[in-house]
Short mmCIF file of C-alpha atoms in Angstrom, two decimals:
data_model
loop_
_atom_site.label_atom_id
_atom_site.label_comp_id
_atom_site.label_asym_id
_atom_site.label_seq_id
_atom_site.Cartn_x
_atom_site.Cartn_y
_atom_site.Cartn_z
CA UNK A 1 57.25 201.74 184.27
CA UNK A 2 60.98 201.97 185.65
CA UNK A 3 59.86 200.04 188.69
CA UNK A 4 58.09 197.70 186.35
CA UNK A 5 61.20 196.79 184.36
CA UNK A 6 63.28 196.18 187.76
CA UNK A 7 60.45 193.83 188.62
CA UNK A 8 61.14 192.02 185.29
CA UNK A 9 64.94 191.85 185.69
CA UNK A 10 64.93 190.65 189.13
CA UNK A 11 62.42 188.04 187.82
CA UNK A 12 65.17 187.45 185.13
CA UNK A 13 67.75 186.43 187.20
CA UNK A 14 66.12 184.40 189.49
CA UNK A 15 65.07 181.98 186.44
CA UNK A 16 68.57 182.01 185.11
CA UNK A 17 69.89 181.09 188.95
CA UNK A 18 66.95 178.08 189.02
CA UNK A 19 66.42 176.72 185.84
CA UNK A 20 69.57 174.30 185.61
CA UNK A 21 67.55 171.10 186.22
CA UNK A 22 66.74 168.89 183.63
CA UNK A 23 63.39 167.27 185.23
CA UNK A 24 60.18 168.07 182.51
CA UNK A 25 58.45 168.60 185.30
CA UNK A 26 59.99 171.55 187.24
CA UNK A 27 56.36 172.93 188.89
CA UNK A 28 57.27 176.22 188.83
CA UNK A 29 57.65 178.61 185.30
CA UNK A 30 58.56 182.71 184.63
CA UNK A 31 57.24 183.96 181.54
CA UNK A 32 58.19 187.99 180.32
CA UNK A 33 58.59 189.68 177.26
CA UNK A 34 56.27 192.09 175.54
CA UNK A 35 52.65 192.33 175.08
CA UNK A 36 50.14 193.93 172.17
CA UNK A 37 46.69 195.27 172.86
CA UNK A 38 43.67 195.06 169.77
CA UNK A 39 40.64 196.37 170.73
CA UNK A 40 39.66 195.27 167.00
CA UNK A 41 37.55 192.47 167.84
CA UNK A 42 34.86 194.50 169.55
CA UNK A 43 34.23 197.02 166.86
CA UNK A 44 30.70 197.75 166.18
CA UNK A 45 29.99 195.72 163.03
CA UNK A 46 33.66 193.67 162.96
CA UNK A 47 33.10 190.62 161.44
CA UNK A 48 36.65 189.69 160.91
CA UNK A 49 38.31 186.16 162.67
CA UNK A 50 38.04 186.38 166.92
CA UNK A 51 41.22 184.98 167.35
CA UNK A 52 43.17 186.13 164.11
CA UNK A 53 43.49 189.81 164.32
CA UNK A 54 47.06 190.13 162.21
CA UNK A 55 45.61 192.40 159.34
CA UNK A 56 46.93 196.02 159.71
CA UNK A 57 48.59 195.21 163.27
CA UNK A 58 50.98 198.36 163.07
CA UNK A 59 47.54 200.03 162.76
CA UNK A 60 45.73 197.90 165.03
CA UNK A 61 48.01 197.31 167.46
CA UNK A 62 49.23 199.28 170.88
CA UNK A 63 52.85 198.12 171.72
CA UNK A 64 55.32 199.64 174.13
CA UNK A 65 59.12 198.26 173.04
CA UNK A 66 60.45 197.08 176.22
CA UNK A 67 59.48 194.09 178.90
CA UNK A 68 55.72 194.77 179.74
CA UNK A 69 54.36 191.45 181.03
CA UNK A 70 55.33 188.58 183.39
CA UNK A 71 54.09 185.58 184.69
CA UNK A 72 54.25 183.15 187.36
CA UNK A 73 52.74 179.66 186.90
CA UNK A 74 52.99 176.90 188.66
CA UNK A 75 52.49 173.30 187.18
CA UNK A 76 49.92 171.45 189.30
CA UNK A 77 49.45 167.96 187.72
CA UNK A 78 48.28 166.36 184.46
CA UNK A 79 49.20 168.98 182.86
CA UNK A 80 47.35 171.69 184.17
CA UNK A 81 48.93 174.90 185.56
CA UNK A 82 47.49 177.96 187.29
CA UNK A 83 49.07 181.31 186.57
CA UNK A 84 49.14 184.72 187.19
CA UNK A 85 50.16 187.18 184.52
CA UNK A 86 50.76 191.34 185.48
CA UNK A 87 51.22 193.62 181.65
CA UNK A 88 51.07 196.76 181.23
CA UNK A 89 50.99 199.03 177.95
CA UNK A 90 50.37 202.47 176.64
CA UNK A 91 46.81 202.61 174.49
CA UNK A 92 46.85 204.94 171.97
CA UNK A 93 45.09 203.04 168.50
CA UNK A 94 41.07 202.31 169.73
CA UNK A 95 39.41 201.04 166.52
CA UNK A 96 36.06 202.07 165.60
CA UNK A 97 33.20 201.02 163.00
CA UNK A 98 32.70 203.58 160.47
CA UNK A 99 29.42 202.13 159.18
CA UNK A 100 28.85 205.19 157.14
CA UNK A 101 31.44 204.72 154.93
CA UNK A 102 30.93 200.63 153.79
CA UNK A 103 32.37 199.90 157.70
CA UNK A 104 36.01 200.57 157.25
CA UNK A 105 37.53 200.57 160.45
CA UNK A 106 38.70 203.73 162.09
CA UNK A 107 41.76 203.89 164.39
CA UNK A 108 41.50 207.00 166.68
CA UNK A 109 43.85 207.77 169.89
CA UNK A 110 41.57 208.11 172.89
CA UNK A 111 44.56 209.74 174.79
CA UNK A 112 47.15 207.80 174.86
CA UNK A 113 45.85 205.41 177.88
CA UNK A 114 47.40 203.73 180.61
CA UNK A 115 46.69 199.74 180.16
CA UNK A 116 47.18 197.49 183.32
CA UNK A 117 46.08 194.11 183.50
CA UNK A 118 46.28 191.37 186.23
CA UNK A 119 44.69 188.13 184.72
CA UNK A 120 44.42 184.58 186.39
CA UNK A 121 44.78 181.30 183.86
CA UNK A 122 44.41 178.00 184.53
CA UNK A 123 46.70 176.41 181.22
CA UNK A 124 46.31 172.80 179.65
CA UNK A 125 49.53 171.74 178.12
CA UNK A 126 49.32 169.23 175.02
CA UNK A 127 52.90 168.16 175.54
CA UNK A 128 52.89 165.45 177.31
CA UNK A 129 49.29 164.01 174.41
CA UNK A 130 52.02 164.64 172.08
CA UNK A 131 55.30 163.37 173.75
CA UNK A 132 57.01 166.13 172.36
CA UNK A 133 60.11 167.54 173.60
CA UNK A 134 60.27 171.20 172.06
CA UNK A 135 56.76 171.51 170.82
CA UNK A 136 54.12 172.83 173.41
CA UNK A 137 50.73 173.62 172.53
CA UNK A 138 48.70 174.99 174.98
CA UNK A 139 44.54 176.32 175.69
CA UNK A 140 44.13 178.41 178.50
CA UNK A 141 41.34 180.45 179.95
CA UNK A 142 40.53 182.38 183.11
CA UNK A 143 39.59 186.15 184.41
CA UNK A 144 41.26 189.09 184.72
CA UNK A 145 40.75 193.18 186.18
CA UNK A 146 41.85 195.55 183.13
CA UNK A 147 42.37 199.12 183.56
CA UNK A 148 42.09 201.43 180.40
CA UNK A 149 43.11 204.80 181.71
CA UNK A 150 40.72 205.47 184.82
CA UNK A 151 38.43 202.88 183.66
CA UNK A 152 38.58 199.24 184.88
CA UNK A 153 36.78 196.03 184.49
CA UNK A 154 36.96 192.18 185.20
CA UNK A 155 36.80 190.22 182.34
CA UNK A 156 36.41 186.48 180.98
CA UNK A 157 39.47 185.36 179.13
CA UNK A 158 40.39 182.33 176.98
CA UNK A 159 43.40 181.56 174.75
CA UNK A 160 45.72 179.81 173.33
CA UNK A 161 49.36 179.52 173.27
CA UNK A 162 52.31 177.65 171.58
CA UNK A 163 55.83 177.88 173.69
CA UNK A 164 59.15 176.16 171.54
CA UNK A 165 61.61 174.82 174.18
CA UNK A 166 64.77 175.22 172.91
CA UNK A 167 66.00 173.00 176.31
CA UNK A 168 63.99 170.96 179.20
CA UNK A 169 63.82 174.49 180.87
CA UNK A 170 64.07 177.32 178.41
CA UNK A 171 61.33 178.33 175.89
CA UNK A 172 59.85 181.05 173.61
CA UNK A 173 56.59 181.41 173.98
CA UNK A 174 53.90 182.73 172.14
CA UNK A 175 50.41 183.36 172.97
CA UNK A 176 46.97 185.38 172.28
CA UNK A 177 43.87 185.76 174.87
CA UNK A 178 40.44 186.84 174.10
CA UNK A 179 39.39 188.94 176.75
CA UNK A 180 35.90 189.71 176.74
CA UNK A 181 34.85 192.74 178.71
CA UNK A 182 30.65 192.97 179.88
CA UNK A 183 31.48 197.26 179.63
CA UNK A 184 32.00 197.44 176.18
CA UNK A 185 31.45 200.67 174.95
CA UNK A 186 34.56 202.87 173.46
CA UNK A 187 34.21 206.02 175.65
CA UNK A 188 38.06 206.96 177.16
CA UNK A 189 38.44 206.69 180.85
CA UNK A 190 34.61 204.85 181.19
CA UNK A 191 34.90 201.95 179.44
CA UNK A 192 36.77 199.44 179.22
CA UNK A 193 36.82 197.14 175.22
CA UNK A 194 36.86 193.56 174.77
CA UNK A 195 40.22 193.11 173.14
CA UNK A 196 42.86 190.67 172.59
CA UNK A 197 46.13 190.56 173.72
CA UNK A 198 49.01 189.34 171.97
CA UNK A 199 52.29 187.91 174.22
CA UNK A 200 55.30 186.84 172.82
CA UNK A 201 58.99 186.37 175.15
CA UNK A 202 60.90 183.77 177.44
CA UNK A 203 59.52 181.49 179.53
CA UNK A 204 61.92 179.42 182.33
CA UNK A 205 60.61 176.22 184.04
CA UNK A 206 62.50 175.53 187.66
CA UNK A 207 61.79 174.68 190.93
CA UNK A 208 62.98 170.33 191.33
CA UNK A 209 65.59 170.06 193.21
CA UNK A 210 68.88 168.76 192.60
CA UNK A 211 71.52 168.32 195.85
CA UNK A 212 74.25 167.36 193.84
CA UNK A 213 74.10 169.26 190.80
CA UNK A 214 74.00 166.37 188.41
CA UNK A 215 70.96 167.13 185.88
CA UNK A 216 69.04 164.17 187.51
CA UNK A 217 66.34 165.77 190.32
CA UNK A 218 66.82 164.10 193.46
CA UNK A 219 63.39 161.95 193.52
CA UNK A 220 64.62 160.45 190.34
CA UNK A 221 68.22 160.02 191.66
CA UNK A 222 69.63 157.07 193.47
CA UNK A 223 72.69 159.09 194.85
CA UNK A 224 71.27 162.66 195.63
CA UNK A 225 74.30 163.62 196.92
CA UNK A 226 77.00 162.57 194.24
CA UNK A 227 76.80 163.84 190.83
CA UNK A 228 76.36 160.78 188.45
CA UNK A 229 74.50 159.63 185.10
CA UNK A 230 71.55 159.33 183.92
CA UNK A 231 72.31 155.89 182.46
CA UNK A 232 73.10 154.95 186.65
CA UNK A 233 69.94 156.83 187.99
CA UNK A 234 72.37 159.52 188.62
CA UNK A 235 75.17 157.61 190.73
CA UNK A 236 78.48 158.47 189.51
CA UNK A 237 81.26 156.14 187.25
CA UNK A 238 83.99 158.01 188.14
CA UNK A 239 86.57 156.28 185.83
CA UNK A 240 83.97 155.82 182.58
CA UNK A 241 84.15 152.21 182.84
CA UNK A 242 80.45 151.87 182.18
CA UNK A 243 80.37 150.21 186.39
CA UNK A 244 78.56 152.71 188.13
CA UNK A 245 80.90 153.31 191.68
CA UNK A 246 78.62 151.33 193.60
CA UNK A 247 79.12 147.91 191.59
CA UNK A 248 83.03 148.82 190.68
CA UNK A 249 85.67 147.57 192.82
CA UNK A 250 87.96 149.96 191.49
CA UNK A 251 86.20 153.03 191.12
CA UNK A 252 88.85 155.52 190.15
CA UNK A 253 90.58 153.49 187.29
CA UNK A 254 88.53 151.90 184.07
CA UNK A 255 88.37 148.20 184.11
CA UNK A 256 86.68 145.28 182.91
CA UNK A 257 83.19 144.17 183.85
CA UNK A 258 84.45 140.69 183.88
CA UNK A 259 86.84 141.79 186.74
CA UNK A 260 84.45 144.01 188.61
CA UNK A 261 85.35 147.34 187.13
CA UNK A 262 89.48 146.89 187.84
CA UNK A 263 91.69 147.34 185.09
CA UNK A 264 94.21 144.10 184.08
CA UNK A 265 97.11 146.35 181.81
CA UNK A 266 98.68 142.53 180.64
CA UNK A 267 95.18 140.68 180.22
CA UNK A 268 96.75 137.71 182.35
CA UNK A 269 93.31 137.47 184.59
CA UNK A 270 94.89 139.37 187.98
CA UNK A 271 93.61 143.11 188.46
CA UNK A 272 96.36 145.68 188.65
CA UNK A 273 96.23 145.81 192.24
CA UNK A 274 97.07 142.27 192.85
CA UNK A 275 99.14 141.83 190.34
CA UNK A 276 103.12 142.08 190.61
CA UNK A 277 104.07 142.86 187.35
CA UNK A 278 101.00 144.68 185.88
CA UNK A 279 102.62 145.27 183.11
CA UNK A 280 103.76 141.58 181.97
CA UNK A 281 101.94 138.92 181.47
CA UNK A 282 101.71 136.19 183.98
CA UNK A 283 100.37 133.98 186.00
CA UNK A 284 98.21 133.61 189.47
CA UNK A 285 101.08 131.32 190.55
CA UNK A 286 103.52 133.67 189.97
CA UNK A 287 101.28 136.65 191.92
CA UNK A 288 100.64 138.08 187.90
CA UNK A 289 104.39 137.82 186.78
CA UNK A 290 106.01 135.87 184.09
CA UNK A 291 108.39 132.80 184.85
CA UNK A 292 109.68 132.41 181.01
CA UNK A 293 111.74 129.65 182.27
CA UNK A 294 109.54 127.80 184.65
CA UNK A 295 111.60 127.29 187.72
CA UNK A 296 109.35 128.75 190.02
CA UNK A 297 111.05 132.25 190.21
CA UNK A 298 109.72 135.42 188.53
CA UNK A 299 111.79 136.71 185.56
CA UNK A 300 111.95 140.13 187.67
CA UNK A 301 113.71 138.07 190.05
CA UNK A 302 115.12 135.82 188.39
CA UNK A 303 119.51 136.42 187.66
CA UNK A 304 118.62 133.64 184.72
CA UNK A 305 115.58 134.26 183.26
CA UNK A 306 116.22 131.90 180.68
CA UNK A 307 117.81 128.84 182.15
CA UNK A 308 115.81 126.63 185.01
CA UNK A 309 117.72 127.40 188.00
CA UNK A 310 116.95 126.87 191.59
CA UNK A 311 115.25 129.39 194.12
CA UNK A 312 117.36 129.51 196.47
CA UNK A 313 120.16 130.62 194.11
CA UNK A 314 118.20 133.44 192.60
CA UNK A 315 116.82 131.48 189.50
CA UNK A 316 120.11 130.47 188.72
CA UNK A 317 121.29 126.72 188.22
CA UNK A 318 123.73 125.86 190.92
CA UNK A 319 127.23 125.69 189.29
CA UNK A 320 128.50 121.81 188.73
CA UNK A 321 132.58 122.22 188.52
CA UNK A 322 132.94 118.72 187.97
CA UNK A 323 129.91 118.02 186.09
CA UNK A 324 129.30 114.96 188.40
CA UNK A 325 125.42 116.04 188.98
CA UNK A 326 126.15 116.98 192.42
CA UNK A 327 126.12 121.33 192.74
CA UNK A 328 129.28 122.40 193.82
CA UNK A 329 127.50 123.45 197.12
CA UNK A 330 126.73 120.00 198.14
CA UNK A 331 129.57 118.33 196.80
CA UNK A 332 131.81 117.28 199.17
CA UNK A 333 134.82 116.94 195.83
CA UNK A 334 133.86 120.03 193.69
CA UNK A 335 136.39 119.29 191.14
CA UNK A 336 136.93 115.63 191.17
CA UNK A 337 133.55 114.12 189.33
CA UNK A 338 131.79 111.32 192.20
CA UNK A 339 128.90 109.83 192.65
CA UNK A 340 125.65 111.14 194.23
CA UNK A 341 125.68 108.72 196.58
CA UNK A 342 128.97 109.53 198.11
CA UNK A 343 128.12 113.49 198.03
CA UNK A 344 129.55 114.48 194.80
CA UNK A 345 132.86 112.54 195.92
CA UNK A 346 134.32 109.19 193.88
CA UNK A 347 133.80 106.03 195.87
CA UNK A 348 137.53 103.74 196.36
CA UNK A 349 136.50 100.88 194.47
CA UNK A 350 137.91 97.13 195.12
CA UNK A 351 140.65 97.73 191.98
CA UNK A 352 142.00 100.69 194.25
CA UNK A 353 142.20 99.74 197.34
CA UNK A 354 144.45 96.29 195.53
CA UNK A 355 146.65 99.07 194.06
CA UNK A 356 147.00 100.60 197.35
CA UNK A 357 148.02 97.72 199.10
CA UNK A 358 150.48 96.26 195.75
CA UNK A 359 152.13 99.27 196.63
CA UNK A 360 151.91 99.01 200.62
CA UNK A 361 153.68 95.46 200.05
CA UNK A 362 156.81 97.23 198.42
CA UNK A 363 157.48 99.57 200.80
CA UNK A 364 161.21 98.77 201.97
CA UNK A 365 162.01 99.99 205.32
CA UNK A 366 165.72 100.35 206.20
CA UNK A 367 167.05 97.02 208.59
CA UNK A 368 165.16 97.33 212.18
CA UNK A 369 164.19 101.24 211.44
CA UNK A 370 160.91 102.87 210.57
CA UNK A 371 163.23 105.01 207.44
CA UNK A 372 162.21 104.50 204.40
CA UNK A 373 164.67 103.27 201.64
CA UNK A 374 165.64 105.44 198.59
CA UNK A 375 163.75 103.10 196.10
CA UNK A 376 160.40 103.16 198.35
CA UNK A 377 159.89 107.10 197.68
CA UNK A 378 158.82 106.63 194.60
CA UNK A 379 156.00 103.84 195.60
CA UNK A 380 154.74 106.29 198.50
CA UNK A 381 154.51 108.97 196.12
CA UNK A 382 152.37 106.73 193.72
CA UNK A 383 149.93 106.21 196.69
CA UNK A 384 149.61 110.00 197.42
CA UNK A 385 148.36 110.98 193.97
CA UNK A 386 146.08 107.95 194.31
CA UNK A 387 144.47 109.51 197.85
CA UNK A 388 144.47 112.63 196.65
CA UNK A 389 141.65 111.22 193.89
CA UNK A 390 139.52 110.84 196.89
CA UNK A 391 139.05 113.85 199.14
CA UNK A 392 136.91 112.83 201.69
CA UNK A 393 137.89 108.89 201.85
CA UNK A 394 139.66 107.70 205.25
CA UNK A 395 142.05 105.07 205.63
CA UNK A 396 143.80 103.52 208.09
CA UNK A 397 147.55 102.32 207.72
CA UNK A 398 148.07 99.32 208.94
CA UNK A 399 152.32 98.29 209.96
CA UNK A 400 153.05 94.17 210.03
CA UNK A 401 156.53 92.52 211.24
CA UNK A 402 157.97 88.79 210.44
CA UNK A 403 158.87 87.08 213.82
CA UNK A 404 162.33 88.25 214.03
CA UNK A 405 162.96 89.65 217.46
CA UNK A 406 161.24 90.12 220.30
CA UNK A 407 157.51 90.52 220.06
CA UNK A 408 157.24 94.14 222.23
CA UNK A 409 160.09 95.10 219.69
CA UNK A 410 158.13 93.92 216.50
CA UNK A 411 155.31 96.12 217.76
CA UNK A 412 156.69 98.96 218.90
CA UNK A 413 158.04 98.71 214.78
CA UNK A 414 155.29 97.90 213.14
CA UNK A 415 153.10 101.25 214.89
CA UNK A 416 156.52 103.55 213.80
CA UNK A 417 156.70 101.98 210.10
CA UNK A 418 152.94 102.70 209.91
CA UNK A 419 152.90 105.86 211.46
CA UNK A 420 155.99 106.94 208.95
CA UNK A 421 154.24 106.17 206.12
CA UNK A 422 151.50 107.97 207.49
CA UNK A 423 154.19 111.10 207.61
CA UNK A 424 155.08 110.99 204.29
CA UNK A 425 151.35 111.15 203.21
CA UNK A 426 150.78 114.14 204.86
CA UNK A 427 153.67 115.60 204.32
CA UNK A 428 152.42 115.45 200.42
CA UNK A 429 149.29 117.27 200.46
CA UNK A 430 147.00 114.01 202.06
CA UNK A 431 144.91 115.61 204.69
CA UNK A 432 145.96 114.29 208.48
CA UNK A 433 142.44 113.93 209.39
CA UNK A 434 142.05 111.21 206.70
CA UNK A 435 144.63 109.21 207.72
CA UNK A 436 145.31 106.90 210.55
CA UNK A 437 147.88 104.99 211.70
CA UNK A 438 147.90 101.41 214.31
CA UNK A 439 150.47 98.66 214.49
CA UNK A 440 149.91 95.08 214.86
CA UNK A 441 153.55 93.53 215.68
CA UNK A 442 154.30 90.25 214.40
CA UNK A 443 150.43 89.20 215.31
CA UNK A 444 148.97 88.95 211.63
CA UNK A 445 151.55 86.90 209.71
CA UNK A 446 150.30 86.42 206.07
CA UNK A 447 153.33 84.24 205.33
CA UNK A 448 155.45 81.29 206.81
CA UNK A 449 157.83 83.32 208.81
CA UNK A 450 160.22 79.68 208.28
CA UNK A 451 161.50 81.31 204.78
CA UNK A 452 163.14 84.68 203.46
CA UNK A 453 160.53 84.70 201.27
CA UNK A 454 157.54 84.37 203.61
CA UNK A 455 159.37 86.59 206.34
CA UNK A 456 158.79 89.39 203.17
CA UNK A 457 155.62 89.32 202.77
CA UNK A 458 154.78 89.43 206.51
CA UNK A 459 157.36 92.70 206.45
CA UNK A 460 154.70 94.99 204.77
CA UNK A 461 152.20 98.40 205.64
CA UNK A 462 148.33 97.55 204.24
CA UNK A 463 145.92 100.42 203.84
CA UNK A 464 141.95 99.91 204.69
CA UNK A 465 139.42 102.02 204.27
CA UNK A 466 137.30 103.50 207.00
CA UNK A 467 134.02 103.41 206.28
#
């Protein structure tokens, strides 16, 4: 019996180490638990139910409290099985017919007997007729060798059995065989009863296998090797999206199906990954990212997020000292307003270029010398603050004599008058590289050089612009 009970544990663990699929149709199954022997039914003269022998079962009964039966089935198709079952048990209540006394049953111990039994069944499960998931009705029937004390004999069983799966693979089972025995006389250690045997205890189902450990066997799964769903034949979602790994294009964070399993944090349309600024709402032009003001440049990298400015200065407008339209970095006069035409600078208009040259006219020179008299400083001083309104404009100064005097004289004056005034310019903030200087003598009269008054206004400096 201590060898018996080993047996039983071994068999134990082995089912709990097996039975962790989840596949109905594990082929292999461990039954154990204990066993009662009633040799009731074959009394002389019983006329009581075959199959329902409960009445008096302390009486009845032979029991031994520990594990005293297993089985090993194995699940063969259509729900069929084929078994073999090994119980043992102690016999010490044989009932008898009294038929002397109105048959009352007797209950005498014929020695306290040694009961094994090894019995073959071929099982037909209802569970699948019923599509039941816990409820298991079962008929079984089969042959066995029984050994009561030193007797033994084969015997013709049939049964039936009702197991309540409390999981896919875990059950309590409960059944009762008739075993009907062709040596059925009640003489200890010669015969051997027909009797029924009552089982009740744990039954495991295992066997499928299952490489990745997922509850899904792998002839049912479509990724054996990774642990999935059943929902995805058993292929994993790794990030719950609801995209099995396969179809998700981002397998480790939860997206959208819409976007192929990739999560979009803003909801602008542009997965995470692709997406500069998952975080803000954007758009594909800007790679994901806002542009609140619209000039092309990211508010992350934008200095004015707010204002339309230009890329190339950071999203900022370029600053416009003069307000003339023309960005202080292209304009040529950055704080005199011009035109765009003439780079941000003021174009010398007609009305100017008369002013300049009403002044040239007055320009007195001392008698015969390229100095300038007292009253002309004044004059050249006007036409200074008139150049200086227009940076980048060049002009040329132009020196005219009367005929006075010889003509390599008159020249040599006129280029030192023109070249003075020239002097003066510069020396009052005109740029030198705007200003020129050429003589032209007593060549380019605009006057009769036959009166005072036309020898004056031959005797004058003109200014031109260079264009």
């Amino acid at each position: 019996m201590k060898h018996l009970n080993k047996l039983f544990a071994v068999a134990l663990l082995f089912a709990g180490l097996t039975s962790q699929a989840q596949d109905s149709n594990n082929p292999w199954a461990v039954s154990f638990g204990a066993n009662a022997v009633d040799t009731k039914v074959s009394a002389v003269g019983n006329d009581s139910p075959k199959w329902i022998q409960l009445a008096n079962a302390r009486e009845n009964w032979n029991f031994i409290p520990s594990v005293s039966y297993l089985t090993v089935s194995r699940y063969v198709g259509d729900g069929f099985s084929f078994g073999l079952t090994g119980s043992v048990n102690k016999i010490d209540k044989m009932v008898y017919r009294d038929l002397s006394t109105e048959y009352t049953d007797v209950v005498v111990n014929p020695g306290d007997l040694s009961y094994y039994a090894i019995d073959a069944t071929i099982k037909y499960s209802f569970m699948e007729m019923l599509k039941s998931k816990w409820l298991d009705p079962s008929l079984n029937i089969g042959g066995g060798y029984n050994f009561f004390g030193d007797a033994s004999a084969g015997t013709v069983n049939g049964g039936l059995g009702l197991t309540f799966w409390f999981s896919e693979n875990v059950g309590l089972q409960l059944q009762s065989t008739y075993k009907h025995s062709f040596d059925d006389e009640r003489i200890a250690d010669l015969d051997v009863p027909t009797h029924i045997q009552h089982m009740v205890g744990l039954t495991f189902k295992f066997g499928g296998k299952d490489t990745d450990g997922d509850g899904i066997y792998d002839k049912e799964d479509a990724c054996p090797e990774e642990a999935g769903l059943p929902e995805f034949k058993g292929c994993p979602d790794n990030d719950k999206d609801g995209i099995q790994n396969s179809e998700d294009s981002c397998p480790d964070e939860a997206g959208s199906k819409e976007l192929n399993g990739c999560p979009d944090n803003d909801g602008d349309g542009i997965i995470n990954s692709e997406d500069a600024c998952p975080d803000d709402k954007g758009t594909k032009m800007m790679n994901g990212c806002p542009d609140a003001d619209g000039d092309g440049v990211a508010d992350k990298d934008d200095k004015c997020p707010t204002v339309a400015g230009a890329k190339d200065n950071a999203g900022c407008p370029w600053p416009d000292t003069d307000g003339d339209g023309v960005a202080d970095k292209d304009d040529k006069c950055p704080t005199v307003a011009g035109t765009v035409a003439n780079n941000g600078c003021p174009e010398v208009s007609d009305e100017t270029m008369k002013k300049l040259n009403d002044y040239g006219k007055t320009i007195l020179f001392n008698s015969g010398k390229a100095s300038f008299q007292k009253q002309t400083i004044p004059v050249l001083q006007a036409m200074a603050a008139i150049l200086k309104e227009y940076p980048t404009a060049k002009f040329s100064l132009e020196g005219h004599t009367d005929s006075d005097g010889k003509d390599a004289m008159n020249q040599k004056l006129s280029e030192d008058r023109a070249a003075a005034v020239k002097n003066f310019l510069v020396e009052n903030g005109i740029d030198a590289s705007r200003l020129s200087s050429k003589g032209f003598g007593e060549s380019m009269p605009v006057d009769s050089n036959k009166t005072a008054k036309g020898k004056a206004n031959n005797r004058r400096v003109e200014v031109k612009l260079v264009k």
